Amino acid sequence: MTPSSPASWGALLWGRNGLRSLALAGGVAVHAVNMFIATTILPSVVQDIGGLPWYAWNTTLFVAASIMGSSCAPLGIRWYGLRRTFLLALLAFMGGTVICGLAPSMPWLLAGRVGQGLGGGMLLSLSYATVPLVFDQSLWSRAMALISGMWGVATLSGPAVGGLFAESGHWRWAFWAVLPVCVLLGALLVTQLGPMGRDRRARLEAPLLRMGLLVVSVLVVSAASLYASWLVQFAGVAGGLLLVLWLARMDSRAPRRFLPEGAWSPRHPLGRRYAMIGLLSIGVTTEVFVPYFLQVLHGQSPLHAGYLSALMSAGWSLGTFASSGRGPACVGRLLVLGPILSAASLAGLYVFMPDPQAPTALLATLLLGVGTGVGLCWPHLLTGVFRAAPPDQQNIASAAITTLQLYAIALGASVAGMVANAGGFTDPGGWQGARQAAWAVYGVFVFAPALAIRLGWQARREAA
């Protein structure tokens, strides 16, 4: 049986393997769909229960908690086994979802988002980690492809669920709608997964303290965004940077590294690849404010605004698909073209998003361009990480990619919240505040992919 034969997919999708595939794919889908639902309904949420200054915190806390959740997953497997750890993650996610659905005010909603993030991060990590435990090696690549494909499903379904409930004036039901899916997922987990992986005698070597420093650095920046004083905001950014520098120093001296050797140095090819991954991911975090800008400035419905904001993620997937399998010469060009396209698209949004007369088709094209620029060079950045990492640290290098991406998104959301609030998002607020905030956010964030252009040129010379 060849790897490309239909029977290979049949072996994964039928019988007990099919039920296990559905369970693991469901773990990623619950996390991913929830991200798009929350982004879509958030303008309706703040209109109902207030909390506009905390707008970006919904993404920041969710993603920061996801980092900690994904870090705790290996500990859970060792202590409780695969099935119990999955169920604990699912219960944490469902508990957070219930709190979000009942939230009378923004602080309660944020508490629920933390619960969702912890559980969702664990589900995300567990779904990928479970593949080699429950499937034969011949099915691993297809199982990974199936699980990763759930992000595409989320791009289509998340805005639909969130948008329909928001338009009907019942945004809370967008959270309640996820719970039946969680119950079905729990039934699959109980019946299809066993206690494999449990070994309390094994020593866990996860860098939890250093992961915690990452999360705290994001929270410091987010906390500073709530103050109008530029001095406090500058202190928050400086404090977050100092924590990251402390983390880098700790990691360079640790017996088990969080990032492989060379990752913290901008002069090392590996450090430059990680920097590009972080900068391009930060550029996409402007997606957080897109539904609000589209509804307030352009009169879009929640459903349309949700789908338009999802174009960034759709473009990411489209660019990744289009650039996969290219030769070395083409790869070098894509590593430069990707950041240029992303930066140019953000520059276009700086001009046209604040303009209520801007054509919707133009805005859609620019939103798609931001994500497509990332996708064009994304698979080659990942393979570049593997090639640049020391041979004995390639596993650490690959595992750190997801953590770095999540951190960049959380940090980007924090900075976006700070920039938006400073630009007038809450004061004067309303239409004028949204317009000023759009100028501020896109005017600042265009520099993230712009800085990645030079790194792309260096990567192109190294790939030649």
Short mmCIF file of C-alpha atoms in Angstrom, two decimals:
data_model
loop_
_atom_site.label_atom_id
_atom_site.label_comp_id
_atom_site.label_asym_id
_atom_site.label_seq_id
_atom_site.Cartn_x
_atom_site.Cartn_y
_atom_site.Cartn_z
CA MET A 1 0.00 0.00 0.00
CA THR A 2 1.54 3.29 -1.08
CA PRO A 3 1.33 6.41 1.09
CA SER A 4 -0.83 8.15 -1.49
CA SER A 5 -3.36 5.34 -1.92
CA PRO A 6 -6.98 5.94 -0.84
CA ALA A 7 -6.73 2.97 1.53
CA SER A 8 -4.25 4.93 3.65
CA TRP A 9 -6.87 7.56 4.39
CA GLY A 10 -9.47 4.83 4.84
CA ALA A 11 -7.36 3.23 7.54
CA LEU A 12 -7.40 6.54 9.41
CA LEU A 13 -11.06 7.46 8.92
CA TRP A 14 -12.88 4.15 9.40
CA GLY A 15 -13.50 1.92 12.40
CA ARG A 16 -11.98 2.75 15.75
CA ASN A 17 -9.27 4.84 14.12
CA GLY A 18 -12.02 6.98 12.63
CA LEU A 19 -13.55 7.61 16.06
CA ARG A 20 -10.14 8.44 17.51
CA SER A 21 -9.45 10.80 14.60
CA LEU A 22 -12.78 12.50 15.26
CA ALA A 23 -11.90 12.90 18.95
CA LEU A 24 -8.48 14.43 18.28
CA ALA A 25 -9.74 16.66 15.49
CA GLY A 26 -12.58 17.72 17.78
CA GLY A 27 -10.10 18.86 20.43
CA VAL A 28 -8.46 21.28 17.98
CA ALA A 29 -11.79 22.32 16.45
CA VAL A 30 -13.29 23.30 19.82
CA HIS A 31 -10.29 25.54 20.54
CA ALA A 32 -10.11 27.05 17.05
CA VAL A 33 -13.84 27.64 16.51
CA ASN A 34 -14.08 29.32 19.90
CA MET A 35 -11.38 31.84 18.90
CA PHE A 36 -13.38 32.97 15.86
CA ILE A 37 -16.68 32.98 17.74
CA ALA A 38 -15.29 35.24 20.46
CA THR A 39 -13.70 37.65 17.97
CA THR A 40 -16.95 37.93 16.01
CA ILE A 41 -19.30 38.58 18.93
CA LEU A 42 -17.01 40.87 20.94
CA PRO A 43 -18.42 44.16 19.55
CA SER A 44 -21.89 43.01 20.64
CA VAL A 45 -20.54 41.96 24.03
CA VAL A 46 -19.02 45.36 24.89
CA GLN A 47 -22.18 47.09 23.67
CA ASP A 48 -24.21 44.97 26.11
CA ILE A 49 -22.06 44.64 29.25
CA GLY A 50 -19.43 47.35 28.69
CA GLY A 51 -15.71 46.95 29.20
CA LEU A 52 -14.44 48.64 26.03
CA PRO A 53 -11.01 49.46 27.59
CA TRP A 54 -10.58 45.71 28.16
CA TYR A 55 -11.43 44.80 24.55
CA ALA A 56 -8.04 43.36 23.59
CA TRP A 57 -7.76 41.51 26.92
CA ASN A 58 -10.22 38.92 25.64
CA THR A 59 -7.62 37.72 23.17
CA THR A 60 -4.59 38.41 25.36
CA LEU A 61 -5.81 36.40 28.36
CA PHE A 62 -7.19 33.58 26.22
CA VAL A 63 -3.94 33.10 24.32
CA ALA A 64 -1.73 33.61 27.39
CA ALA A 65 -3.74 30.99 29.27
CA SER A 66 -3.44 28.71 26.22
CA ILE A 67 0.35 28.90 26.54
CA MET A 68 0.19 27.70 30.13
CA GLY A 69 -2.39 25.05 29.27
CA SER A 70 -0.27 23.61 26.48
CA SER A 71 2.73 23.58 28.84
CA CYS A 72 0.82 21.65 31.50
CA ALA A 73 -0.39 18.97 29.10
CA PRO A 74 2.72 16.74 29.38
CA LEU A 75 2.51 16.89 33.17
CA GLY A 76 -1.13 15.82 33.02
CA ILE A 77 -0.36 12.85 30.77
CA ARG A 78 2.39 11.64 33.11
CA TRP A 79 0.26 11.97 36.25
CA TYR A 80 -3.25 11.12 35.10
CA GLY A 81 -2.91 9.38 31.75
CA LEU A 82 -4.21 10.49 28.38
CA ARG A 83 -7.95 10.06 28.88
CA ARG A 84 -8.19 11.79 32.26
CA THR A 85 -6.00 14.67 31.11
CA PHE A 86 -8.19 15.20 28.06
CA LEU A 87 -11.28 15.20 30.25
CA LEU A 88 -9.73 17.66 32.71
CA ALA A 89 -8.88 19.97 29.80
CA LEU A 90 -12.42 19.65 28.44
CA LEU A 91 -13.95 20.40 31.86
CA ALA A 92 -11.76 23.50 32.24
CA PHE A 93 -12.84 24.70 28.81
CA MET A 94 -16.53 24.01 29.50
CA GLY A 95 -16.32 25.75 32.89
CA GLY A 96 -14.84 28.83 31.26
CA THR A 97 -17.52 28.73 28.56
CA VAL A 98 -20.31 28.63 31.15
CA ILE A 99 -18.79 31.65 32.93
CA CYS A 100 -18.61 33.52 29.60
CA GLY A 101 -22.23 32.70 28.83
CA LEU A 102 -23.40 33.97 32.24
CA ALA A 103 -21.00 36.92 32.54
CA PRO A 104 -22.78 40.05 33.87
CA SER A 105 -19.71 42.25 33.32
CA MET A 106 -16.38 42.27 31.53
CA PRO A 107 -14.27 41.02 34.50
CA TRP A 108 -16.43 37.91 34.65
CA LEU A 109 -16.11 37.40 30.91
CA LEU A 110 -12.32 37.69 31.18
CA ALA A 111 -12.31 35.09 33.96
CA GLY A 112 -14.21 32.77 31.68
CA ARG A 113 -11.78 33.41 28.85
CA VAL A 114 -8.92 32.35 31.12
CA GLY A 115 -10.69 29.05 31.77
CA GLN A 116 -11.33 28.59 28.08
CA GLY A 117 -7.70 29.33 27.31
CA LEU A 118 -6.31 26.88 29.86
CA GLY A 119 -8.57 24.09 28.69
CA GLY A 120 -8.26 24.96 25.01
CA GLY A 121 -4.47 25.14 25.17
CA MET A 122 -4.35 21.70 26.78
CA LEU A 123 -6.75 20.29 24.17
CA LEU A 124 -4.63 21.74 21.38
CA SER A 125 -1.39 20.30 22.74
CA LEU A 126 -2.93 16.94 23.66
CA SER A 127 -4.48 16.45 20.22
CA TYR A 128 -1.09 16.64 18.51
CA ALA A 129 0.76 14.72 21.23
CA THR A 130 -1.73 11.85 21.11
CA VAL A 131 -1.19 10.99 17.44
CA PRO A 132 1.95 8.83 17.97
CA LEU A 133 0.33 7.15 20.98
CA VAL A 134 -2.83 5.86 19.28
CA PHE A 135 -1.97 5.50 15.56
CA ASP A 136 0.52 3.40 13.62
CA GLN A 137 3.48 5.37 12.28
CA SER A 138 2.21 4.99 8.71
CA LEU A 139 -0.82 7.13 9.64
CA TRP A 140 0.95 9.92 11.50
CA SER A 141 1.32 12.40 8.63
CA ARG A 142 -2.32 12.04 7.59
CA ALA A 143 -3.52 12.33 11.16
CA MET A 144 -1.52 15.54 11.60
CA ALA A 145 -2.93 16.91 8.34
CA LEU A 146 -6.48 16.08 9.42
CA ILE A 147 -6.04 17.74 12.82
CA SER A 148 -4.40 20.84 11.33
CA GLY A 149 -7.23 21.09 8.81
CA MET A 150 -9.60 21.93 11.66
CA TRP A 151 -8.29 25.50 11.58
CA GLY A 152 -9.77 25.81 8.10
CA VAL A 153 -13.08 24.42 9.35
CA ALA A 154 -12.99 26.98 12.17
CA THR A 155 -12.45 29.82 9.70
CA LEU A 156 -15.73 28.92 8.01
CA SER A 157 -17.87 27.91 10.99
CA GLY A 158 -16.69 30.22 13.79
CA PRO A 159 -17.80 33.53 12.21
CA ALA A 160 -21.10 31.92 11.17
CA VAL A 161 -21.97 30.78 14.70
CA GLY A 162 -20.85 34.01 16.33
CA GLY A 163 -22.33 36.26 13.66
CA LEU A 164 -25.78 34.67 13.60
CA PHE A 165 -26.21 34.84 17.36
CA ALA A 166 -24.82 38.38 17.55
CA GLU A 167 -27.19 39.59 14.82
CA SER A 168 -30.16 38.08 16.65
CA GLY A 169 -29.16 39.90 19.83
CA HIS A 170 -28.31 36.70 21.71
CA TRP A 171 -24.51 36.68 21.81
CA ARG A 172 -24.49 34.52 24.96
CA TRP A 173 -25.94 31.63 22.98
CA ALA A 174 -22.81 31.60 20.84
CA PHE A 175 -21.03 30.27 23.95
CA TRP A 176 -23.85 27.91 24.91
CA ALA A 177 -23.84 26.41 21.40
CA VAL A 178 -20.33 25.05 21.97
CA LEU A 179 -21.30 23.01 25.05
CA PRO A 180 -23.22 20.19 23.28
CA VAL A 181 -20.20 19.67 21.03
CA CYS A 182 -18.02 19.42 24.14
CA VAL A 183 -20.34 16.78 25.62
CA LEU A 184 -20.11 14.67 22.44
CA LEU A 185 -16.35 15.12 22.42
CA GLY A 186 -16.21 13.95 26.05
CA ALA A 187 -18.14 10.81 25.15
CA LEU A 188 -15.66 10.04 22.38
CA LEU A 189 -12.71 10.61 24.69
CA VAL A 190 -14.10 8.29 27.37
CA THR A 191 -14.80 5.46 24.94
CA GLN A 192 -11.82 5.75 22.59
CA LEU A 193 -8.85 6.76 24.73
CA GLY A 194 -7.27 4.84 27.56
CA PRO A 195 -4.89 5.74 30.39
CA MET A 196 -1.82 5.42 28.16
CA GLY A 197 1.12 7.69 28.88
CA ARG A 198 0.72 7.54 32.66
CA ASP A 199 4.06 7.20 34.47
CA ARG A 200 4.39 9.06 37.76
CA ARG A 201 7.97 7.87 38.17
CA ALA A 202 9.08 9.68 35.02
CA ARG A 203 10.76 13.01 35.51
CA LEU A 204 9.06 15.97 33.88
CA GLU A 205 11.43 18.46 32.33
CA ALA A 206 9.03 21.09 31.07
CA PRO A 207 10.30 24.68 31.56
CA LEU A 208 7.16 25.84 33.37
CA LEU A 209 8.88 28.74 35.16
CA ARG A 210 10.17 30.18 31.91
CA MET A 211 6.76 29.71 30.27
CA GLY A 212 5.29 31.58 33.21
CA LEU A 213 7.67 34.49 32.60
CA LEU A 214 6.41 34.69 29.02
CA VAL A 215 2.84 34.97 30.24
CA VAL A 216 3.69 37.55 32.90
CA SER A 217 5.54 39.71 30.36
CA VAL A 218 2.36 39.85 28.26
CA LEU A 219 0.19 40.71 31.27
CA VAL A 220 2.52 43.55 32.28
CA VAL A 221 2.09 45.16 28.85
CA SER A 222 -1.68 44.59 28.96
CA ALA A 223 -1.99 46.16 32.40
CA ALA A 224 -0.16 49.28 31.22
CA SER A 225 -2.64 49.66 28.33
CA LEU A 226 -5.39 50.55 30.82
CA TYR A 227 -3.64 53.79 31.83
CA ALA A 228 -3.73 57.03 29.85
CA SER A 229 -0.26 58.08 30.99
CA TRP A 230 2.43 57.54 28.36
CA LEU A 231 4.91 57.09 31.19
CA VAL A 232 2.98 54.11 32.58
CA GLN A 233 2.59 52.61 29.12
CA PHE A 234 6.30 52.97 28.43
CA ALA A 235 7.07 51.39 31.81
CA GLY A 236 4.80 48.46 30.93
CA VAL A 237 6.56 47.83 27.62
CA ALA A 238 9.96 48.18 29.27
CA GLY A 239 8.94 45.82 32.06
CA GLY A 240 7.73 43.19 29.58
CA LEU A 241 10.99 43.49 27.64
CA LEU A 242 13.08 43.09 30.81
CA LEU A 243 11.18 39.92 31.70
CA VAL A 244 11.91 38.47 28.26
CA LEU A 245 15.60 39.35 28.63
CA TRP A 246 15.60 37.64 32.03
CA LEU A 247 13.99 34.60 30.43
CA ALA A 248 16.68 34.56 27.71
CA ARG A 249 19.42 34.65 30.32
CA MET A 250 17.80 31.85 32.33
CA ASP A 251 17.29 29.74 29.24
CA SER A 252 20.90 30.10 28.06
CA ARG A 253 22.08 28.65 31.38
CA ALA A 254 19.44 25.95 31.84
CA PRO A 255 20.36 22.26 31.39
CA ARG A 256 17.15 21.78 29.38
CA ARG A 257 16.59 24.73 27.07
CA PHE A 258 13.27 26.32 26.23
CA LEU A 259 14.60 27.47 22.86
CA PRO A 260 17.55 25.80 21.07
CA GLU A 261 21.03 27.26 20.91
CA GLY A 262 21.17 30.34 18.70
CA ALA A 263 17.46 31.13 19.01
CA TRP A 264 18.03 34.21 21.18
CA SER A 265 20.68 35.72 18.88
CA PRO A 266 19.66 38.00 15.96
CA ARG A 267 22.98 37.12 14.32
CA HIS A 268 22.19 33.41 14.17
CA PRO A 269 20.06 32.03 11.27
CA LEU A 270 17.79 30.30 13.79
CA GLY A 271 17.26 33.52 15.72
CA ARG A 272 16.34 35.35 12.52
CA ARG A 273 13.82 32.64 11.57
CA TYR A 274 12.16 32.86 14.98
CA ALA A 275 12.15 36.65 14.74
CA MET A 276 10.36 36.47 11.38
CA ILE A 277 7.80 34.05 12.79
CA GLY A 278 7.13 36.40 15.70
CA LEU A 279 6.95 39.61 13.63
CA LEU A 280 4.63 38.15 10.99
CA SER A 281 2.37 36.66 13.68
CA ILE A 282 2.20 40.03 15.43
CA GLY A 283 1.07 41.70 12.21
CA VAL A 284 -1.92 39.34 11.98
CA THR A 285 -3.10 40.16 15.52
CA THR A 286 -4.71 43.34 14.17
CA GLU A 287 -7.50 40.86 13.35
CA VAL A 288 -8.68 41.38 16.95
CA PHE A 289 -10.13 44.83 16.16
CA VAL A 290 -11.34 44.18 12.62
CA PRO A 291 -14.95 43.20 13.51
CA TYR A 292 -15.32 46.32 15.67
CA PHE A 293 -13.89 48.65 13.02
CA LEU A 294 -16.04 47.12 10.30
CA GLN A 295 -19.25 47.35 12.34
CA VAL A 296 -18.70 50.87 13.73
CA LEU A 297 -16.97 52.55 10.77
CA HIS A 298 -18.45 50.66 7.82
CA GLY A 299 -21.87 49.56 9.05
CA GLN A 300 -21.22 45.87 8.47
CA SER A 301 -23.41 43.30 10.21
CA PRO A 302 -21.79 41.05 12.82
CA LEU A 303 -21.96 38.11 10.41
CA HIS A 304 -20.32 39.96 7.53
CA ALA A 305 -17.74 41.55 9.82
CA GLY A 306 -16.87 38.13 11.26
CA TYR A 307 -16.26 36.61 7.86
CA LEU A 308 -14.28 39.61 6.64
CA SER A 309 -12.01 39.44 9.70
CA ALA A 310 -11.52 35.71 9.10
CA LEU A 311 -10.02 36.54 5.69
CA MET A 312 -6.66 37.08 7.39
CA SER A 313 -6.65 33.47 8.58
CA ALA A 314 -8.03 32.26 5.25
CA GLY A 315 -5.25 34.11 3.44
CA TRP A 316 -2.69 32.49 5.72
CA SER A 317 -3.98 29.04 4.71
CA LEU A 318 -4.19 30.03 1.03
CA GLY A 319 -0.64 31.36 0.99
CA THR A 320 0.69 28.27 2.74
CA PHE A 321 -0.99 25.99 0.20
CA ALA A 322 0.23 28.04 -2.76
CA SER A 323 3.85 28.17 -1.61
CA SER A 324 4.27 24.56 -0.50
CA GLY A 325 6.67 22.42 -2.50
CA ARG A 326 8.49 25.29 -4.21
CA GLY A 327 12.15 25.03 -5.21
CA PRO A 328 15.03 26.80 -3.44
CA ALA A 329 15.14 29.76 -5.85
CA CYS A 330 11.41 30.40 -5.46
CA VAL A 331 11.60 29.92 -1.69
CA GLY A 332 14.16 32.71 -1.44
CA ARG A 333 11.86 35.09 -3.30
CA LEU A 334 8.84 34.11 -1.19
CA LEU A 335 10.71 34.85 2.03
CA VAL A 336 10.96 38.45 0.83
CA LEU A 337 7.65 38.73 -1.02
CA GLY A 338 5.61 37.48 1.96
CA PRO A 339 6.58 40.25 4.42
CA ILE A 340 6.32 42.87 1.65
CA LEU A 341 2.75 41.80 0.82
CA SER A 342 1.75 41.71 4.47
CA ALA A 343 3.27 45.14 5.19
CA ALA A 344 1.73 46.67 2.05
CA SER A 345 -1.69 45.30 2.99
CA LEU A 346 -1.47 46.74 6.51
CA ALA A 347 -0.41 50.07 5.01
CA GLY A 348 -3.50 49.92 2.80
CA LEU A 349 -5.69 49.27 5.85
CA TYR A 350 -4.10 52.30 7.52
CA VAL A 351 -5.39 54.40 4.63
CA PHE A 352 -8.77 52.79 3.93
CA MET A 353 -10.06 51.19 7.16
CA PRO A 354 -10.75 54.62 8.79
CA ASP A 355 -12.56 55.76 5.62
CA PRO A 356 -16.30 54.92 5.82
CA GLN A 357 -16.55 55.24 2.03
CA ALA A 358 -13.90 52.60 1.32
CA PRO A 359 -15.28 49.75 -0.83
CA THR A 360 -15.86 46.52 1.04
CA ALA A 361 -14.14 44.58 -1.75
CA LEU A 362 -10.99 46.65 -1.26
CA LEU A 363 -10.98 46.06 2.50
CA ALA A 364 -11.53 42.33 1.92
CA THR A 365 -8.59 42.23 -0.50
CA LEU A 366 -6.31 43.99 1.98
CA LEU A 367 -7.35 41.72 4.87
CA LEU A 368 -6.73 38.68 2.68
CA GLY A 369 -3.35 40.11 1.69
CA VAL A 370 -2.13 40.40 5.28
CA GLY A 371 -2.65 36.69 5.88
CA THR A 372 -1.51 35.60 2.42
CA GLY A 373 1.81 37.37 2.93
CA VAL A 374 2.40 35.34 6.08
CA GLY A 375 1.35 32.09 4.43
CA LEU A 376 3.65 32.53 1.43
CA CYS A 377 6.74 32.19 3.58
CA TRP A 378 5.33 30.26 6.56
CA PRO A 379 6.16 26.64 5.56
CA HIS A 380 9.66 27.71 4.53
CA LEU A 381 10.24 29.48 7.83
CA LEU A 382 9.29 26.29 9.65
CA THR A 383 11.62 24.13 7.57
CA GLY A 384 14.29 26.82 7.98
CA VAL A 385 13.98 26.42 11.76
CA PHE A 386 14.63 22.69 11.46
CA ARG A 387 17.67 23.25 9.25
CA ALA A 388 19.18 26.01 11.37
CA ALA A 389 18.72 24.24 14.72
CA PRO A 390 21.55 22.09 16.09
CA PRO A 391 20.93 18.44 15.13
CA ASP A 392 20.49 17.36 18.74
CA GLN A 393 17.99 20.17 19.47
CA GLN A 394 15.61 19.90 16.52
CA ASN A 395 12.80 18.50 18.68
CA ILE A 396 13.07 21.52 21.00
CA ALA A 397 13.15 23.83 17.98
CA SER A 398 9.95 22.39 16.49
CA ALA A 399 8.09 22.28 19.82
CA ALA A 400 8.93 25.93 20.47
CA ILE A 401 7.32 27.13 17.22
CA THR A 402 3.74 26.86 18.54
CA THR A 403 4.68 28.47 21.85
CA LEU A 404 6.44 31.34 20.06
CA GLN A 405 3.49 31.86 17.75
CA LEU A 406 1.02 31.94 20.65
CA TYR A 407 3.27 34.33 22.55
CA ALA A 408 3.53 36.65 19.55
CA ILE A 409 -0.26 36.68 19.20
CA ALA A 410 -0.78 37.38 22.91
CA LEU A 411 1.87 40.12 22.92
CA GLY A 412 0.50 41.60 19.71
CA ALA A 413 -3.00 41.75 21.17
CA SER A 414 -1.62 43.47 24.28
CA VAL A 415 0.23 46.09 22.26
CA ALA A 416 -2.76 46.54 19.95
CA GLY A 417 -4.94 47.23 22.97
CA MET A 418 -2.43 49.76 24.26
CA VAL A 419 -2.13 51.52 20.89
CA ALA A 420 -5.89 51.53 20.31
CA ASN A 421 -6.67 52.96 23.76
CA ALA A 422 -3.96 55.60 23.36
CA GLY A 423 -5.35 56.46 19.92
CA GLY A 424 -8.84 57.21 21.21
CA PHE A 425 -10.60 53.83 21.23
CA THR A 426 -12.21 54.56 24.60
CA ASP A 427 -11.75 58.34 24.75
CA PRO A 428 -13.54 59.83 22.84
CA GLY A 429 -14.81 56.37 21.87
CA GLY A 430 -17.69 55.79 19.46
CA TRP A 431 -17.28 56.42 15.75
CA GLN A 432 -14.56 59.04 16.12
CA GLY A 433 -12.64 56.92 18.62
CA ALA A 434 -12.81 53.88 16.34
CA ARG A 435 -11.49 55.95 13.44
CA GLN A 436 -8.57 57.30 15.44
CA ALA A 437 -7.83 53.85 16.85
CA ALA A 438 -7.77 52.34 13.34
CA TRP A 439 -5.18 54.89 12.24
CA ALA A 440 -3.11 54.18 15.34
CA VAL A 441 -3.27 50.38 15.19
CA TYR A 442 -2.45 49.97 11.50
CA GLY A 443 0.05 52.81 11.55
CA VAL A 444 2.04 51.05 14.28
CA PHE A 445 1.59 47.42 13.28
CA VAL A 446 2.70 47.93 9.68
CA PHE A 447 6.22 48.04 11.12
CA ALA A 448 6.08 44.39 12.29
CA PRO A 449 6.13 42.77 8.83
CA ALA A 450 8.19 45.69 7.52
CA LEU A 451 10.96 44.75 9.94
CA ALA A 452 10.68 41.17 8.72
CA ILE A 453 11.53 42.21 5.14
CA ARG A 454 15.23 42.64 5.92
CA LEU A 455 15.26 39.31 7.72
CA GLY A 456 13.67 37.81 4.62
CA TRP A 457 16.49 39.17 2.44
CA GLN A 458 19.05 37.57 4.76
CA ALA A 459 17.13 34.29 4.69
CA ARG A 460 17.00 34.44 0.90
CA ARG A 461 20.80 34.73 0.69
CA GLU A 462 21.16 31.79 3.06
CA ALA A 463 18.72 29.69 1.03
CA ALA A 464 20.51 30.40 -2.25
#
